[in-house]
Each structure stands twice: as C-alpha cells, then as structure tokens.
C-alpha cells in the first residue's frame, strides 16, 4: 500500500511534535513536510510557513497551529488537491467561513477535540440536557497555561450540545494552569442534586492519534466539510 503523504502544520509545537513522533512509527504514513512559523533546520522536510509554496505534493495536511496560518494552508491544500484535518482552536467567523468556502474544493474536517471520549461525551451531554431542561448548566474547563483561547473549542462544542438539549447556553469557567492536557466538566445542577459528566485527557497523544486516524479516513474523499462523527463511525480502529 502506498503511504499517505502528510504535511504537518504547526510541526514545532506540542501537538506537531506528537504527530511527527507517531507518524514516524506508522509505515502507512509518510511526512513530506513539517511546517511551522519559524521552520527548523534540523528536521527533514522542515519548512517555514512563508515558503509553503515550496512544499512537495501531499495527500492530507494536519494542522494544529494558530488561526493566522489557516488561509495559507487552505491555499496549499487546494493547489495540491489535498485534504485538510485541522484541530486549531480559537477560530473566528472569518476562519470558519474560509473553511466552508474551501469545502467546495477539498475534503476537510475541523474539530476542536479529536479524542474518542469527547465524541461520546457530546452525545451524553445532549441527552442529559434534554432530560433536565430547567437545571443550571455550567462547563468548567482546565488547560495548560500556554493555551491562548478561552473557553476552549471543546467547551464551546459541548455548550452547543447543551443548548441543543435545553434551549439555553451554559455558563463557561476557564482555568489555565500548569501543564494540564485538557479537562472538561459539564455540570447540571438542580435542587439538592448535581449531575457531572467529566472527560480528562492525560496525554496529548490521544488527540494526535485521532487526527492521524482522521487523516487516513479523509484521504481521497470527495470535497466537503466532514464531521468527526463521520470519521469515528468505526471507533474500533482508534486505540
Ligand atoms: N483539536 C484538538 O483535539 C486539539 C488538541 C490539542 C490542541 N489543540 C489546538 O491546537 C493548536 C496548537 O496547540 P499546541 O499546544 O501544539 O500549540 P503550540 O505548542 O503553541 O504550537 C503552535 C505551533 O503552530 C505554529 N504556528 C503558529 N503560527 C503559525 C502560522 N501563522 N503558520 C504556521 N505555523 C504557525 C508554531 O510555529 P512556531 O513555533 O515557529 O511559532 C508551532 O509550531 C491550538 O489551537 C490548540 O488549542 C487542539
């Protein structure tokens, strides 16, 4: 089987390093370019974002970076007819509009969280909120002190699930401390009782594994904007 050619965008970051490590151990994947803002002279295939036009042909780009880099990456994917998997959070309406427009030309999947547990949590939250519409709803999230956006993209997605179930958005509480990988607690509080649904990620490889799985799933798909639920329809393959 020909390996899937990957471009890793945000390669020097925490997620990028995790992706490079896991991809190197997978014979079905071949990283042809490792792009970051500054680039790095030591890694093979390393490229500064300003020279993205020099990237060799690739099948799928995996992006964990900052919103500012997204437009250039979308152009590169369109030029190469490649798919895009993005986990970058903190996107505003212009970036989401750019993703919607790009979906006419390339297959793409953006998700604020690539863990299987959070995908399941999403459904549980919707169900609980629908059953307890009058209860107070709060989302408490904790991430490492280097995370820039708040509330986290995952908290906002869980908030959408709560709002869909109960008709009202929740309150958000964001903590930034130490090296926490990511915790999300959804609390529904009634009189004399409280329901808590909690997800804790202890290793960022969870997200990297999910993104690599999705990249394999997305390669060769028709243009369109896909959802993580589409790709996780066969979760047995994600360990
Ligand atoms: N969806 C998920 O499951 C999930 C999980 C974890 C994290 N995330 C999100 O992923 C993103 C990255 O997280 P991280 O912890 O890896 O961050 P990080 O350690 O700060 O790394 C950021 C990376 O992005 C690069 N970068 C920044 N601006 C860029 C630009 N304009 N063009 C190209 N590359 C650029 C940086 O390059 P330089 O080093 O050269 O500046 C660096 O390689 C964040 O938005 C985070 O919230 C999502």
Short mmCIF file of C-alpha atoms and ligand atoms in Angstrom, two decimals:
data_model
loop_
_atom_site.label_atom_id
_atom_site.label_comp_id
_atom_site.label_asym_id
_atom_site.label_seq_id
_atom_site.Cartn_x
_atom_site.Cartn_y
_atom_site.Cartn_z
CA UNK A 1 0.00 0.00 0.00
CA UNK A 2 1.34 3.46 -0.89
CA UNK A 3 1.83 5.53 2.28
CA UNK A 4 -0.36 8.61 2.73
CA UNK A 5 1.76 11.73 2.24
CA UNK A 6 1.28 14.18 5.11
CA UNK A 7 2.08 17.84 5.62
CA UNK A 8 2.21 18.66 9.33
CA UNK A 9 1.34 22.32 10.01
CA UNK A 10 2.43 23.59 13.43
CA UNK A 11 5.19 20.96 13.42
CA UNK A 12 7.38 22.59 16.08
CA UNK A 13 4.53 22.81 18.61
CA UNK A 14 3.36 20.40 21.32
CA UNK A 15 0.82 18.73 19.04
CA UNK A 16 3.07 18.88 15.98
CA UNK A 17 5.86 17.05 17.79
CA UNK A 18 3.43 14.39 18.96
CA UNK A 19 2.13 13.94 15.39
CA UNK A 20 5.65 13.65 13.96
CA UNK A 21 6.59 11.03 16.56
CA UNK A 22 3.51 8.88 15.92
CA UNK A 23 3.62 9.25 12.12
CA UNK A 24 7.28 8.15 12.06
CA UNK A 25 6.26 4.87 13.69
CA UNK A 26 3.46 4.19 11.16
CA UNK A 27 4.51 2.62 7.85
CA UNK A 28 1.23 3.73 6.26
CA UNK A 29 2.15 7.39 6.72
CA UNK A 30 4.94 9.48 5.24
CA UNK A 31 5.56 13.06 6.41
CA UNK A 32 6.78 15.04 3.39
CA UNK A 33 6.72 18.50 5.00
CA UNK A 34 6.88 19.78 8.59
CA UNK A 35 5.75 23.41 8.54
CA UNK A 36 5.92 25.93 11.37
CA UNK A 37 6.10 29.70 11.53
CA UNK A 38 9.84 29.73 12.09
CA UNK A 39 10.71 26.38 10.47
CA UNK A 40 13.64 24.39 11.82
CA UNK A 41 16.89 23.47 10.16
CA UNK A 42 17.27 20.14 11.91
CA UNK A 43 14.17 18.21 10.83
CA UNK A 44 13.98 16.69 7.35
CA UNK A 45 11.11 18.21 5.36
CA UNK A 46 11.08 21.21 7.69
CA UNK A 47 9.74 24.37 6.07
CA UNK A 48 8.90 27.86 7.34
CA UNK A 49 5.27 28.82 6.67
CA UNK A 50 6.44 31.72 4.48
CA UNK A 51 7.81 29.14 1.99
CA UNK A 52 4.73 26.89 1.91
CA UNK A 53 4.64 27.22 -1.91
CA UNK A 54 7.79 25.04 -1.97
CA UNK A 55 6.08 22.12 -0.21
CA UNK A 56 6.20 18.88 -2.22
CA UNK A 57 2.97 17.12 -3.23
CA UNK A 58 0.98 15.77 -0.27
CA UNK A 59 -2.34 13.97 0.25
CA UNK A 60 -3.50 15.45 3.58
CA UNK A 61 -2.38 18.36 5.76
CA UNK A 62 -2.79 18.07 9.53
CA UNK A 63 -2.96 21.46 11.22
CA UNK A 64 -2.50 22.23 14.92
CA UNK A 65 -1.24 25.81 14.91
CA UNK A 66 -2.77 29.28 15.24
CA UNK A 67 -5.74 30.73 13.31
CA UNK A 68 -3.47 33.20 11.42
CA UNK A 69 -1.83 30.39 9.46
CA UNK A 70 -5.01 28.79 8.18
CA UNK A 71 -5.57 30.81 4.97
CA UNK A 72 -2.13 29.97 3.54
CA UNK A 73 -2.60 26.32 4.40
CA UNK A 74 -6.02 26.15 2.71
CA UNK A 75 -4.45 27.60 -0.46
CA UNK A 76 -1.68 24.99 -0.39
CA UNK A 77 -4.21 22.15 0.06
CA UNK A 78 -6.31 23.45 -2.84
CA UNK A 79 -3.21 23.72 -5.07
CA UNK A 80 -2.28 20.10 -4.36
CA UNK A 81 -5.86 18.76 -4.33
CA UNK A 82 -5.14 17.59 -0.78
CA UNK A 83 -7.41 17.08 2.23
CA UNK A 84 -7.20 19.16 5.41
CA UNK A 85 -7.56 17.96 9.01
CA UNK A 86 -7.48 20.87 11.45
CA UNK A 87 -7.61 20.89 15.23
CA UNK A 88 -6.61 24.53 15.66
CA UNK A 89 -8.92 26.24 18.13
CA UNK A 90 -9.79 29.88 18.68
CA UNK A 91 -11.04 30.27 15.09
CA UNK A 92 -13.38 33.21 14.44
CA UNK A 93 -16.12 33.63 11.87
CA UNK A 94 -13.68 34.57 9.05
CA UNK A 95 -11.75 31.31 9.51
CA UNK A 96 -14.93 29.21 9.69
CA UNK A 97 -16.21 30.99 6.55
CA UNK A 98 -12.88 30.20 4.84
CA UNK A 99 -13.27 26.52 5.80
CA UNK A 100 -16.85 26.49 4.45
CA UNK A 101 -15.66 28.00 1.17
CA UNK A 102 -12.70 25.61 0.91
CA UNK A 103 -15.03 22.62 1.34
CA UNK A 104 -16.25 23.22 -2.21
CA UNK A 105 -12.73 22.38 -3.45
CA UNK A 106 -11.18 19.96 -0.92
CA UNK A 107 -12.28 17.41 1.69
CA UNK A 108 -11.76 18.88 5.15
CA UNK A 109 -12.55 18.16 8.77
CA UNK A 110 -12.10 20.66 11.59
CA UNK A 111 -12.77 19.51 15.15
CA UNK A 112 -11.97 21.18 18.47
CA UNK A 113 -11.21 17.78 20.01
CA UNK A 114 -10.00 14.57 18.35
CA UNK A 115 -10.48 12.27 21.34
CA UNK A 116 -12.96 9.42 21.14
CA UNK A 117 -14.12 10.05 24.74
CA UNK A 118 -15.14 13.62 23.95
CA UNK A 119 -17.04 12.49 20.85
CA UNK A 120 -19.07 10.18 23.11
CA UNK A 121 -19.41 12.87 25.82
CA UNK A 122 -21.04 15.16 23.26
CA UNK A 123 -23.99 12.76 22.83
CA UNK A 124 -24.31 12.14 26.58
CA UNK A 125 -24.44 15.88 27.26
CA UNK A 126 -27.17 16.45 24.68
CA UNK A 127 -29.22 13.63 26.19
CA UNK A 128 -28.80 14.85 29.80
CA UNK A 129 -29.62 18.46 28.90
CA UNK A 130 -32.82 17.43 27.11
CA UNK A 131 -33.93 15.42 30.17
CA UNK A 132 -33.15 18.25 32.65
CA UNK A 133 -34.14 21.46 30.84
CA UNK A 134 -34.73 23.63 33.92
CA UNK A 135 -31.41 22.88 35.65
CA UNK A 136 -28.45 25.25 35.82
CA UNK A 137 -25.75 24.33 33.32
CA UNK A 138 -22.04 25.05 33.71
CA UNK A 139 -18.96 23.96 31.80
CA UNK A 140 -15.66 24.06 33.66
CA UNK A 141 -12.50 23.51 31.60
CA UNK A 142 -8.84 23.29 32.60
CA UNK A 143 -5.86 23.51 30.23
CA UNK A 144 -2.12 24.22 30.44
CA UNK A 145 -1.02 27.81 30.94
CA UNK A 146 0.21 28.11 27.31
CA UNK A 147 -3.26 27.70 25.81
CA UNK A 148 -4.37 31.01 24.33
CA UNK A 149 -8.08 30.69 23.60
CA UNK A 150 -10.78 30.53 26.30
CA UNK A 151 -13.28 28.98 26.59
CA UNK A 152 -11.68 26.06 24.79
CA UNK A 153 -13.08 24.95 21.43
CA UNK A 154 -14.24 21.73 23.10
CA UNK A 155 -16.10 23.66 25.81
CA UNK A 156 -17.89 25.69 23.14
CA UNK A 157 -18.83 22.50 21.24
CA UNK A 158 -20.16 20.94 24.47
CA UNK A 159 -22.03 24.20 25.09
CA UNK A 160 -23.72 23.80 21.69
CA UNK A 161 -24.78 20.29 22.69
CA UNK A 162 -26.21 21.65 25.97
CA UNK A 163 -28.03 24.46 24.17
CA UNK A 164 -29.47 21.97 21.66
CA UNK A 165 -30.80 19.85 24.52
CA UNK A 166 -32.19 22.53 26.85
CA UNK A 167 -32.67 25.59 24.65
CA UNK A 168 -30.21 27.80 26.55
CA UNK A 169 -26.42 28.12 26.52
CA UNK A 170 -24.41 27.25 29.67
CA UNK A 171 -22.02 29.39 31.71
CA UNK A 172 -18.32 28.83 30.97
CA UNK A 173 -15.48 28.74 33.52
CA UNK A 174 -11.92 28.51 32.16
CA UNK A 175 -8.79 27.69 34.17
CA UNK A 176 -5.26 27.94 32.72
CA UNK A 177 -2.67 26.31 34.96
CA UNK A 178 0.50 24.21 34.84
CA UNK A 179 0.77 21.52 32.18
CA UNK A 180 -2.81 20.17 32.22
CA UNK A 181 -3.52 18.46 28.87
CA UNK A 182 -7.28 19.10 28.97
CA UNK A 183 -10.23 18.52 31.30
CA UNK A 184 -13.90 19.29 30.67
CA UNK A 185 -16.62 19.01 33.29
CA UNK A 186 -20.27 19.55 32.37
CA UNK A 187 -22.41 20.18 35.44
CA UNK A 188 -26.20 20.21 35.56
CA UNK A 189 -27.44 21.46 38.94
CA UNK A 190 -30.97 21.07 40.28
CA UNK A 191 -32.40 21.42 43.80
CA UNK A 192 -30.47 19.12 46.14
CA UNK A 193 -28.63 17.25 43.37
CA UNK A 194 -25.98 17.76 40.71
CA UNK A 195 -25.07 15.68 37.65
CA UNK A 196 -21.44 15.84 36.47
CA UNK A 197 -20.11 14.49 33.18
CA UNK A 198 -16.33 14.70 33.06
CA UNK A 199 -13.63 13.98 30.50
CA UNK A 200 -9.93 14.11 31.39
CA UNK A 201 -7.15 13.82 28.82
CA UNK A 202 -3.84 12.89 30.42
CA UNK A 203 -1.73 12.55 27.26
CA UNK A 204 -1.92 14.75 24.16
CA UNK A 205 -1.14 11.70 22.03
CA UNK A 206 -4.87 10.98 22.29
CA UNK A 207 -5.55 13.98 20.03
CA UNK A 208 -2.63 13.20 17.71
CA UNK A 209 -3.80 9.60 17.27
CA UNK A 210 -7.32 10.81 16.49
CA UNK A 211 -6.06 13.34 13.94
CA UNK A 212 -3.85 10.74 12.20
CA UNK A 213 -6.76 8.32 12.07
CA UNK A 214 -8.98 11.02 10.55
CA UNK A 215 -6.26 11.92 8.01
CA UNK A 216 -6.22 8.32 6.78
CA UNK A 217 -10.01 8.32 6.60
CA UNK A 218 -10.15 11.67 4.74
CA UNK A 219 -7.50 10.90 2.09
CA UNK A 220 -9.14 10.60 -1.33
CA UNK A 221 -12.62 11.66 -0.13
CA UNK A 222 -14.78 13.97 -2.27
CA UNK A 223 -14.65 17.71 -1.43
CA UNK A 224 -16.86 18.63 1.52
CA UNK A 225 -16.81 19.60 5.18
CA UNK A 226 -16.90 16.42 7.25
CA UNK A 227 -17.59 15.95 10.98
CA UNK A 228 -15.61 13.92 13.49
CA UNK A 229 -18.68 11.72 13.96
CA UNK A 230 -18.44 10.72 10.27
CA UNK A 231 -14.86 9.58 10.70
CA UNK A 232 -15.41 7.90 14.05
CA UNK A 233 -18.21 5.71 12.73
CA UNK A 234 -15.73 2.84 13.16
CA UNK A 235 -14.14 3.73 16.52
CA UNK A 236 -12.63 0.24 17.00
CA UNK A 237 -9.71 1.38 14.85
CA UNK A 238 -8.83 4.11 17.35
CA UNK A 239 -6.99 2.72 20.34
N1 LIG B 1 -8.49 19.66 18.35
C1 LIG B 1 -7.77 19.04 19.31
O1 LIG B 1 -8.01 17.86 19.64
C2 LIG B 1 -6.65 19.81 19.96
C3 LIG B 1 -5.82 19.20 20.91
C4 LIG B 1 -4.73 19.92 21.42
C5 LIG B 1 -4.50 21.22 20.96
N2 LIG B 1 -5.35 21.78 20.05
C6 LIG B 1 -5.12 23.13 19.48
O2 LIG B 1 -4.03 23.01 18.55
C7 LIG B 1 -3.37 24.27 18.47
C8 LIG B 1 -1.87 24.06 18.69
O3 LIG B 1 -1.67 23.59 20.03
P1 LIG B 1 -0.18 23.34 20.59
O4 LIG B 1 -0.35 23.05 22.04
O5 LIG B 1 0.54 22.36 19.73
O6 LIG B 1 0.45 24.81 20.37
P2 LIG B 1 1.97 25.25 20.37
O7 LIG B 1 2.82 24.29 21.12
O8 LIG B 1 1.97 26.68 20.78
O9 LIG B 1 2.41 25.14 18.81
C9 LIG B 1 1.88 26.01 17.83
C10 LIG B 1 2.54 25.67 16.50
O10 LIG B 1 1.90 26.46 15.47
C11 LIG B 1 2.92 27.10 14.71
N3 LIG B 1 2.39 28.35 14.16
C12 LIG B 1 1.95 29.44 14.82
N4 LIG B 1 1.52 30.37 13.94
C13 LIG B 1 1.70 29.84 12.71
C14 LIG B 1 1.46 30.31 11.41
N5 LIG B 1 0.96 31.54 11.18
N6 LIG B 1 1.76 29.50 10.35
C15 LIG B 1 2.27 28.26 10.56
N7 LIG B 1 2.54 27.75 11.79
C16 LIG B 1 2.25 28.55 12.84
C17 LIG B 1 4.05 27.32 15.69
O11 LIG B 1 5.27 27.57 14.98
P3 LIG B 1 6.49 28.39 15.69
O12 LIG B 1 6.93 27.53 16.84
O13 LIG B 1 7.51 28.52 14.63
O14 LIG B 1 5.87 29.70 16.14
C18 LIG B 1 4.03 25.98 16.42
O15 LIG B 1 4.65 25.00 15.60
C19 LIG B 1 -4.07 25.18 19.49
O16 LIG B 1 -5.07 25.92 18.82
C20 LIG B 1 -4.71 24.19 20.46
O17 LIG B 1 -5.81 24.73 21.14
C21 LIG B 1 -6.42 21.10 19.55
#
